[in-house]
């Protein structure tokens, strides 16, 4: 058997661990492994090379992806998919592993529709993929956001300030919600439950009245009332609120650096499980983790869908922020 492995979309800490696990699990079965450069773009450019066990050594602790990643508009078109299939057939590649998030697995589903053997590995910091409790990279992104919150809390206390931290997640508030709960934020604003700037101000001024020396607001980048709207409101109502507000936008910082142990282990398990699927003749599925066990979901059920956020956690965050 000859397989190709690519990482696609926004990189996520742990992708390297998944590449390593999948490559070595495949080599252990005497399969050949091609590492494809820069996601589907590399597949279209026929940019790939054979991977041996040593080629994936010394990467488990590294963030990013040794294979490179990209978002590829050409691959969304039929012509792009036909070119990809042509290149795979020319190289006599039997199956493809796609390590990536929502958009990438929608691409995987397209290849599967064309009859090619594909297995998806759930990987995105956003944790918005159907078919898994956790995606590779989200634990690291939460922990980086949390570290920023903890650091801002100490300087906030010294100056009696409120801090607003905006974190990534595209249209999904999962990173903000989890980091906000873990960081004891006064307010958590996510796209799934919007908070008006006036309501944020009210909660902060109540905290100020109770004698709090700092206050933390965690906002997901996809929230409608984001950092800019909050800043405008604070500028207009500063005297009534009590706290001064400072804003920190974390951006791509939450995607960089070393993966946590949890992300390395998740990536290792999912990468190896993807090879097991192929070895058992199964494909056209996403490999994910539900209730601590590896599960598969047909790619057709994953494509173009977004996992809803846990409503109980949202409610818990609201109650705790009183
Ligand atoms: O999907 C992962 C992600 O990091 C999102 O959280 C974010 O909105 C987006 O990618 C950023 O995309 P880019 O890296 O293309 O700027």
mmCIF file of C-alpha atoms in Angstrom, residues 61-318:
data_model
loop_
_atom_site.group_PDB
_atom_site.id
_atom_site.type_symbol
_atom_site.label_atom_id
_atom_site.label_comp_id
_atom_site.label_asym_id
_atom_site.label_seq_id
_atom_site.Cartn_x
_atom_site.Cartn_y
_atom_site.Cartn_z
ATOM 1 C CA UNK A 61 7.217 18.525 20.548
ATOM 2 C CA UNK A 62 7.173 21.069 17.724
ATOM 3 C CA UNK A 63 4.226 23.295 16.882
ATOM 4 C CA UNK A 64 3.190 24.001 13.301
ATOM 5 C CA UNK A 65 3.520 21.289 10.704
ATOM 6 C CA UNK A 66 6.704 19.960 9.111
ATOM 7 C CA UNK A 67 4.723 19.330 5.921
ATOM 8 C CA UNK A 68 3.543 22.929 5.631
ATOM 9 C CA UNK A 69 -0.102 23.896 5.278
ATOM 10 C CA UNK A 70 -2.263 26.117 3.096
ATOM 11 C CA UNK A 71 -5.787 27.115 2.242
ATOM 12 C CA UNK A 72 -6.362 26.185 -1.406
ATOM 13 C CA UNK A 73 -9.152 27.877 -3.373
ATOM 14 C CA UNK A 74 -8.315 25.903 -6.559
ATOM 15 C CA UNK A 75 -9.071 22.604 -4.833
ATOM 16 C CA UNK A 76 -12.652 23.713 -4.086
ATOM 17 C CA UNK A 77 -13.403 23.617 -7.832
ATOM 18 C CA UNK A 78 -14.090 20.396 -9.754
ATOM 19 C CA UNK A 79 -11.102 21.031 -12.002
ATOM 20 C CA UNK A 80 -8.818 21.257 -8.959
ATOM 21 C CA UNK A 81 -10.157 17.992 -7.562
ATOM 22 C CA UNK A 82 -9.653 16.300 -10.957
ATOM 23 C CA UNK A 83 -6.032 17.496 -11.004
ATOM 24 C CA UNK A 84 -5.489 16.176 -7.470
ATOM 25 C CA UNK A 85 -6.883 12.764 -8.445
ATOM 26 C CA UNK A 86 -4.689 12.746 -11.538
ATOM 27 C CA UNK A 87 -1.558 13.409 -9.464
ATOM 28 C CA UNK A 88 -2.482 10.765 -6.904
ATOM 29 C CA UNK A 89 -3.048 8.201 -9.653
ATOM 30 C CA UNK A 90 0.197 9.121 -11.448
ATOM 31 C CA UNK A 91 2.092 8.478 -8.211
ATOM 32 C CA UNK A 92 0.112 5.275 -7.684
ATOM 33 C CA UNK A 93 -0.993 6.479 -4.258
ATOM 34 C CA UNK A 94 -3.775 4.257 -2.936
ATOM 35 C CA UNK A 95 -5.065 6.388 -0.079
ATOM 36 C CA UNK A 96 -4.751 9.839 1.465
ATOM 37 C CA UNK A 97 -4.719 11.059 5.071
ATOM 38 C CA UNK A 98 -5.967 14.618 5.509
ATOM 39 C CA UNK A 99 -5.044 16.177 8.838
ATOM 40 C CA UNK A 100 -7.120 19.346 9.174
ATOM 41 C CA UNK A 101 -10.306 21.123 10.192
ATOM 42 C CA UNK A 102 -13.680 21.940 8.722
ATOM 43 C CA UNK A 103 -12.753 23.247 5.283
ATOM 44 C CA UNK A 104 -10.109 20.571 4.821
ATOM 45 C CA UNK A 105 -12.472 17.724 5.660
ATOM 46 C CA UNK A 106 -15.036 19.177 3.259
ATOM 47 C CA UNK A 107 -12.256 18.774 0.670
ATOM 48 C CA UNK A 108 -11.652 15.196 1.864
ATOM 49 C CA UNK A 109 -15.353 14.462 1.422
ATOM 50 C CA UNK A 110 -15.117 15.661 -2.192
ATOM 51 C CA UNK A 111 -12.254 13.245 -2.951
ATOM 52 C CA UNK A 112 -14.192 10.440 -1.253
ATOM 53 C CA UNK A 113 -17.225 11.294 -3.425
ATOM 54 C CA UNK A 114 -14.983 10.836 -6.466
ATOM 55 C CA UNK A 115 -14.219 7.307 -5.198
ATOM 56 C CA UNK A 116 -10.743 7.947 -3.763
ATOM 57 C CA UNK A 117 -9.801 6.393 -0.393
ATOM 58 C CA UNK A 118 -9.486 9.191 2.147
ATOM 59 C CA UNK A 119 -9.332 9.256 5.925
ATOM 60 C CA UNK A 120 -9.622 12.568 7.771
ATOM 61 C CA UNK A 121 -7.880 13.327 11.064
ATOM 62 C CA UNK A 122 -9.665 15.976 13.170
ATOM 63 C CA UNK A 123 -7.274 18.877 13.627
ATOM 64 C CA UNK A 124 -8.057 22.555 14.196
ATOM 65 C CA UNK A 125 -7.690 24.878 17.161
ATOM 66 C CA UNK A 126 -11.357 25.866 16.687
ATOM 67 C CA UNK A 127 -12.798 22.516 17.893
ATOM 68 C CA UNK A 128 -15.804 23.013 15.641
ATOM 69 C CA UNK A 129 -15.680 19.695 13.775
ATOM 70 C CA UNK A 130 -18.579 17.278 14.002
ATOM 71 C CA UNK A 131 -17.483 13.724 14.932
ATOM 72 C CA UNK A 132 -15.074 14.433 17.782
ATOM 73 C CA UNK A 133 -15.162 15.855 21.298
ATOM 74 C CA UNK A 134 -11.746 17.430 20.794
ATOM 75 C CA UNK A 135 -9.695 18.372 17.773
ATOM 76 C CA UNK A 136 -5.906 18.372 17.687
ATOM 77 C CA UNK A 137 -4.616 21.792 18.792
ATOM 78 C CA UNK A 138 -7.522 23.086 20.831
ATOM 79 C CA UNK A 139 -6.017 22.159 24.205
ATOM 80 C CA UNK A 140 -2.853 24.110 23.409
ATOM 81 C CA UNK A 141 -4.855 27.116 22.176
ATOM 82 C CA UNK A 142 -6.911 27.130 25.395
ATOM 83 C CA UNK A 143 -3.779 26.957 27.522
ATOM 84 C CA UNK A 144 -2.067 29.799 25.661
ATOM 85 C CA UNK A 145 -5.201 31.930 26.068
ATOM 86 C CA UNK A 146 -5.316 31.004 29.747
ATOM 87 C CA UNK A 147 -1.705 31.958 30.289
ATOM 88 C CA UNK A 148 -2.439 35.392 28.824
ATOM 89 C CA UNK A 149 -5.499 35.753 31.088
ATOM 90 C CA UNK A 150 -3.468 34.828 34.181
ATOM 91 C CA UNK A 151 -0.752 37.318 33.272
ATOM 92 C CA UNK A 152 -3.250 40.102 32.608
ATOM 93 C CA UNK A 153 -4.930 39.430 35.937
ATOM 94 C CA UNK A 154 -1.767 40.335 37.867
ATOM 95 C CA UNK A 155 -1.188 43.614 36.055
ATOM 96 C CA UNK A 156 -4.942 44.340 36.126
ATOM 97 C CA UNK A 157 -4.978 44.041 39.935
ATOM 98 C CA UNK A 158 -2.067 46.447 40.321
ATOM 99 C CA UNK A 159 -3.830 49.127 38.298
ATOM 100 C CA UNK A 160 -7.510 48.497 39.054
ATOM 101 C CA UNK A 161 -8.173 47.872 35.404
ATOM 102 C CA UNK A 162 -10.407 45.677 33.343
ATOM 103 C CA UNK A 163 -8.753 43.657 30.602
ATOM 104 C CA UNK A 164 -10.412 42.317 27.508
ATOM 105 C CA UNK A 165 -8.707 39.369 25.832
ATOM 106 C CA UNK A 166 -9.759 38.440 22.332
ATOM 107 C CA UNK A 167 -8.870 34.914 21.276
ATOM 108 C CA UNK A 168 -9.231 32.906 18.053
ATOM 109 C CA UNK A 169 -11.806 30.295 17.107
ATOM 110 C CA UNK A 170 -13.373 31.645 13.919
ATOM 111 C CA UNK A 171 -17.171 31.372 14.390
ATOM 112 C CA UNK A 172 -16.852 29.056 17.365
ATOM 113 C CA UNK A 173 -16.520 30.292 20.953
ATOM 114 C CA UNK A 174 -15.032 27.098 22.405
ATOM 115 C CA UNK A 175 -11.505 28.424 23.116
ATOM 116 C CA UNK A 176 -12.878 31.607 24.716
ATOM 117 C CA UNK A 177 -15.407 29.666 26.766
ATOM 118 C CA UNK A 178 -12.956 27.130 28.178
ATOM 119 C CA UNK A 179 -10.154 29.620 28.807
ATOM 120 C CA UNK A 180 -12.666 32.052 30.322
ATOM 121 C CA UNK A 181 -14.007 29.402 32.719
ATOM 122 C CA UNK A 182 -10.493 28.271 33.670
ATOM 123 C CA UNK A 183 -9.353 31.859 34.110
ATOM 124 C CA UNK A 184 -12.317 32.975 36.218
ATOM 125 C CA UNK A 185 -13.372 35.660 33.742
ATOM 126 C CA UNK A 186 -16.119 38.111 34.747
ATOM 127 C CA UNK A 187 -17.580 38.007 31.234
ATOM 128 C CA UNK A 188 -17.238 35.524 28.375
ATOM 129 C CA UNK A 189 -18.606 36.658 25.019
ATOM 130 C CA UNK A 190 -18.941 34.068 22.258
ATOM 131 C CA UNK A 191 -20.777 34.047 18.912
ATOM 132 C CA UNK A 192 -23.123 31.363 20.252
ATOM 133 C CA UNK A 193 -24.295 33.714 23.019
ATOM 134 C CA UNK A 194 -23.733 37.364 22.310
ATOM 135 C CA UNK A 195 -23.338 39.867 25.129
ATOM 136 C CA UNK A 196 -24.182 43.519 24.431
ATOM 137 C CA UNK A 197 -21.431 46.020 25.359
ATOM 138 C CA UNK A 198 -23.840 47.696 27.801
ATOM 139 C CA UNK A 199 -24.345 44.371 29.623
ATOM 140 C CA UNK A 200 -20.565 43.838 29.801
ATOM 141 C CA UNK A 201 -20.151 47.343 31.250
ATOM 142 C CA UNK A 202 -22.894 46.664 33.791
ATOM 143 C CA UNK A 203 -21.207 43.462 34.995
ATOM 144 C CA UNK A 204 -17.839 45.164 35.259
ATOM 145 C CA UNK A 205 -19.161 48.133 37.151
ATOM 146 C CA UNK A 206 -20.958 45.731 39.545
ATOM 147 C CA UNK A 207 -17.614 43.972 40.065
ATOM 148 C CA UNK A 208 -15.992 47.343 40.701
ATOM 149 C CA UNK A 209 -18.667 48.226 43.251
ATOM 150 C CA UNK A 210 -18.059 44.905 45.030
ATOM 151 C CA UNK A 211 -14.451 45.984 45.477
ATOM 152 C CA UNK A 212 -12.800 43.846 42.817
ATOM 153 C CA UNK A 213 -9.336 45.104 41.901
ATOM 154 C CA UNK A 214 -9.464 43.781 38.357
ATOM 155 C CA UNK A 215 -11.921 42.313 35.891
ATOM 156 C CA UNK A 216 -11.454 40.066 32.890
ATOM 157 C CA UNK A 217 -13.522 39.834 29.762
ATOM 158 C CA UNK A 218 -12.785 37.034 27.301
ATOM 159 C CA UNK A 219 -14.154 37.525 23.807
ATOM 160 C CA UNK A 220 -14.109 35.078 20.916
ATOM 161 C CA UNK A 221 -12.999 36.656 17.634
ATOM 162 C CA UNK A 222 -16.287 35.636 16.027
ATOM 163 C CA UNK A 223 -18.459 37.493 18.553
ATOM 164 C CA UNK A 224 -20.477 40.295 16.969
ATOM 165 C CA UNK A 225 -19.687 42.687 19.823
ATOM 166 C CA UNK A 226 -15.931 42.244 19.705
ATOM 167 C CA UNK A 227 -13.010 44.227 21.060
ATOM 168 C CA UNK A 228 -13.731 47.339 18.964
ATOM 169 C CA UNK A 229 -17.376 47.620 20.029
ATOM 170 C CA UNK A 230 -16.412 47.153 23.694
ATOM 171 C CA UNK A 231 -13.710 49.810 23.479
ATOM 172 C CA UNK A 232 -16.124 52.312 21.919
ATOM 173 C CA UNK A 233 -18.660 51.693 24.658
ATOM 174 C CA UNK A 234 -16.058 52.043 27.395
ATOM 175 C CA UNK A 235 -14.724 55.282 25.944
ATOM 176 C CA UNK A 236 -18.238 56.758 26.047
ATOM 177 C CA UNK A 237 -19.198 55.487 29.530
ATOM 178 C CA UNK A 238 -15.856 55.384 31.340
ATOM 179 C CA UNK A 239 -16.960 57.446 34.369
ATOM 180 C CA UNK A 240 -19.974 55.240 35.122
ATOM 181 C CA UNK A 241 -18.071 51.961 34.816
ATOM 182 C CA UNK A 242 -15.264 52.501 37.319
ATOM 183 C CA UNK A 243 -12.621 50.398 35.591
ATOM 184 C CA UNK A 244 -10.370 51.506 32.788
ATOM 185 C CA UNK A 245 -10.318 49.006 29.928
ATOM 186 C CA UNK A 246 -7.291 47.695 28.057
ATOM 187 C CA UNK A 247 -7.533 45.283 25.131
ATOM 188 C CA UNK A 248 -5.224 42.416 24.172
ATOM 189 C CA UNK A 249 -5.826 40.608 20.892
ATOM 190 C CA UNK A 250 -4.008 37.278 20.900
ATOM 191 C CA UNK A 251 -4.527 36.374 17.232
ATOM 192 C CA UNK A 252 -2.207 33.756 15.769
ATOM 193 C CA UNK A 253 -0.210 33.542 19.011
ATOM 194 C CA UNK A 254 -2.748 30.960 20.217
ATOM 195 C CA UNK A 255 -1.851 28.695 17.295
ATOM 196 C CA UNK A 256 1.914 28.790 17.747
ATOM 197 C CA UNK A 257 4.453 27.045 19.936
ATOM 198 C CA UNK A 258 4.729 23.593 21.459
ATOM 199 C CA UNK A 259 1.665 21.355 21.729
ATOM 200 C CA UNK A 260 0.503 20.356 25.219
ATOM 201 C CA UNK A 261 0.797 16.729 26.343
ATOM 202 C CA UNK A 262 -2.948 16.294 25.742
ATOM 203 C CA UNK A 263 -2.621 17.457 22.123
ATOM 204 C CA UNK A 264 0.420 15.253 21.485
ATOM 205 C CA UNK A 265 -1.359 12.180 22.846
ATOM 206 C CA UNK A 266 -4.605 12.949 20.986
ATOM 207 C CA UNK A 267 -2.695 13.504 17.739
ATOM 208 C CA UNK A 268 -0.701 10.310 18.204
ATOM 209 C CA UNK A 269 -3.820 8.258 18.836
ATOM 210 C CA UNK A 270 -5.759 9.739 15.911
ATOM 211 C CA UNK A 271 -2.819 9.512 13.477
ATOM 212 C CA UNK A 272 -2.276 5.820 14.281
ATOM 213 C CA UNK A 273 -6.038 5.128 14.253
ATOM 214 C CA UNK A 274 -6.323 6.559 10.739
ATOM 215 C CA UNK A 275 -3.820 3.969 9.514
ATOM 216 C CA UNK A 276 -5.732 1.206 11.339
ATOM 217 C CA UNK A 277 -8.868 2.282 9.485
ATOM 218 C CA UNK A 278 -7.150 1.926 6.129
ATOM 219 C CA UNK A 279 -5.617 -1.404 7.161
ATOM 220 C CA UNK A 280 -9.131 -2.665 7.877
ATOM 221 C CA UNK A 281 -10.343 -1.494 4.487
ATOM 222 C CA UNK A 282 -12.247 1.487 5.913
ATOM 223 C CA UNK A 283 -12.133 4.953 4.389
ATOM 224 C CA UNK A 284 -14.342 7.944 3.599
ATOM 225 C CA UNK A 285 -14.410 8.713 7.330
ATOM 226 C CA UNK A 286 -13.135 11.245 9.849
ATOM 227 C CA UNK A 287 -11.234 9.823 12.793
ATOM 228 C CA UNK A 288 -12.067 11.575 16.063
ATOM 229 C CA UNK A 289 -12.304 10.994 19.804
ATOM 230 C CA UNK A 290 -15.628 10.724 21.628
ATOM 231 C CA UNK A 291 -15.870 9.770 25.330
ATOM 232 C CA UNK A 292 -12.123 8.995 25.315
ATOM 233 C CA UNK A 293 -12.470 6.406 22.548
ATOM 234 C CA UNK A 294 -11.555 6.598 18.872
ATOM 235 C CA UNK A 295 -14.631 6.861 16.645
ATOM 236 C CA UNK A 296 -15.210 7.326 12.937
ATOM 237 C CA UNK A 297 -17.850 9.445 11.218
ATOM 238 C CA UNK A 298 -18.575 9.407 7.472
ATOM 239 C CA UNK A 299 -16.947 12.437 5.838
ATOM 240 C CA UNK A 300 -20.256 13.236 4.153
ATOM 241 C CA UNK A 301 -21.717 13.846 7.647
ATOM 242 C CA UNK A 302 -18.813 16.075 8.637
ATOM 243 C CA UNK A 303 -18.513 18.233 5.514
ATOM 244 C CA UNK A 304 -19.922 21.765 5.757
ATOM 245 C CA UNK A 305 -21.160 21.198 9.317
ATOM 246 C CA UNK A 306 -20.231 22.899 12.568
ATOM 247 C CA UNK A 307 -20.402 21.292 15.995
ATOM 248 C CA UNK A 308 -22.575 23.316 18.397
ATOM 249 C CA UNK A 309 -21.019 24.540 21.626
ATOM 250 C CA UNK A 310 -21.994 22.848 24.911
ATOM 251 C CA UNK A 311 -25.022 24.789 26.216
ATOM 252 C CA UNK A 312 -24.435 23.565 29.808
ATOM 253 C CA UNK A 313 -20.936 25.035 29.820
ATOM 254 C CA UNK A 314 -22.237 28.328 28.472
ATOM 255 C CA UNK A 315 -24.774 28.422 31.283
ATOM 256 C CA UNK A 316 -22.144 27.480 33.872
ATOM 257 C CA UNK A 317 -19.932 30.330 32.691
ATOM 258 C CA UNK A 318 -22.836 32.752 33.048
#
